[in-house]
Amino acid sequence: SMLLIALDLITAVLVGRMGARRGIPFWAGAASILLNPMLILASGGASAAVIDNLFISMAIFLAMRNHGVAAAALLALPASTSLYPAAFLLSLLAMGGGGRIGMAVKTAVFLIATIVTIAASASLAAAPPTAYLQCTLGCNLTLASLRPNIGLWWYMFVEMFA
């Protein structure tokens, strides 16, 4: 738990420094991370989202400093377990790719493929061959169950009446 708190503090420092580059006070950027209830719950629940947030923040920080290849490499780590961080790829490359956008895209795609392959092959000993991919990426791609759930209805009503 102390490790996750330390990772949250590092993320807060990165966000504070990014905000300071844009004219936002350092404390305001750091407080936006440290006082966010979803991040507090993720840290308290020992969720891997804390690590994903750190890698995404580091990728944005590096992209702001025009290190597109390093940003793409850091973004590949959380994108290997969820497709949502991969949505940042194009905006990060546009922000920090410089003249090496093609190299950064190739780096990100190669690293995502490598990480997914290593994780999938490591899970072969403990589970059926497609268990890792089905549990991490497959549920978002295949839409195995189209039954509406309470979260979907809640989202629809919030969007409708807000």
PDB file of N, CA and C in Angstrom, residues 75 79 82-92:
ATOM      1  N   LEU A  75       3.564   4.607 -23.019  1.00  0.00           N
ATOM      2  CA  LEU A  75       2.131   4.412 -23.231  1.00  0.00           C
ATOM      3  C   LEU A  75       1.821   2.970 -23.617  1.00  0.00           C
ATOM      4  N   ALA A  79      -1.313   0.193 -22.255  1.00  0.00           N
ATOM      5  CA  ALA A  79      -2.151  -0.189 -23.394  1.00  0.00           C
ATOM      6  C   ALA A  79      -2.133  -1.691 -23.643  1.00  0.00           C
ATOM      7  N   SER A  82      -5.324  -2.719 -21.480  1.00  0.00           N
ATOM      8  CA  SER A  82      -6.575  -2.018 -21.723  1.00  0.00           C
ATOM      9  C   SER A  82      -6.419  -1.195 -22.991  1.00  0.00           C
ATOM     10  N   LEU A  83      -7.497  -1.055 -23.726  1.00  0.00           N
ATOM     11  CA  LEU A  83      -7.423  -0.288 -24.970  1.00  0.00           C
ATOM     12  C   LEU A  83      -7.546   1.211 -24.751  1.00  0.00           C
ATOM     13  N   TYR A  84      -8.001   1.630 -23.585  1.00  0.00           N
ATOM     14  CA  TYR A  84      -8.230   3.053 -23.347  1.00  0.00           C
ATOM     15  C   TYR A  84      -6.958   3.894 -23.422  1.00  0.00           C
ATOM     16  N   PRO A  85      -5.823   3.487 -22.846  1.00  0.00           N
ATOM     17  CA  PRO A  85      -4.618   4.312 -22.998  1.00  0.00           C
ATOM     18  C   PRO A  85      -4.136   4.420 -24.441  1.00  0.00           C
ATOM     19  N   ALA A  86      -4.462   3.449 -25.268  1.00  0.00           N
ATOM     20  CA  ALA A  86      -4.048   3.530 -26.672  1.00  0.00           C
ATOM     21  C   ALA A  86      -4.735   4.688 -27.389  1.00  0.00           C
ATOM     22  N   ALA A  87      -5.843   5.155 -26.854  1.00  0.00           N
ATOM     23  CA  ALA A  87      -6.536   6.303 -27.455  1.00  0.00           C
ATOM     24  C   ALA A  87      -5.702   7.578 -27.343  1.00  0.00           C
ATOM     25  N   PHE A  88      -4.779   7.627 -26.405  1.00  0.00           N
ATOM     26  CA  PHE A  88      -3.909   8.793 -26.240  1.00  0.00           C
ATOM     27  C   PHE A  88      -2.781   8.834 -27.266  1.00  0.00           C
ATOM     28  N   LEU A  89      -2.559   7.743 -27.971  1.00  0.00           N
ATOM     29  CA  LEU A  89      -1.364   7.619 -28.798  1.00  0.00           C
ATOM     30  C   LEU A  89      -1.256   8.732 -29.840  1.00  0.00           C
ATOM     31  N   LEU A  90      -2.297   8.957 -30.611  1.00  0.00           N
ATOM     32  CA  LEU A  90      -2.199   9.963 -31.669  1.00  0.00           C
ATOM     33  C   LEU A  90      -2.017  11.367 -31.122  1.00  0.00           C
ATOM     34  N   SER A  91      -2.736  11.698 -30.051  1.00  0.00           N
ATOM     35  CA  SER A  91      -2.575  13.043 -29.495  1.00  0.00           C
ATOM     36  C   SER A  91      -1.192  13.229 -28.880  1.00  0.00           C
ATOM     37  N   LEU A  92      -0.664  12.186 -28.245  1.00  0.00           N
ATOM     38  CA  LEU A  92       0.684  12.291 -27.689  1.00  0.00           C
ATOM     39  C   LEU A  92       1.722  12.463 -28.787  1.00  0.00           C
TER      40      LEU A  92
END
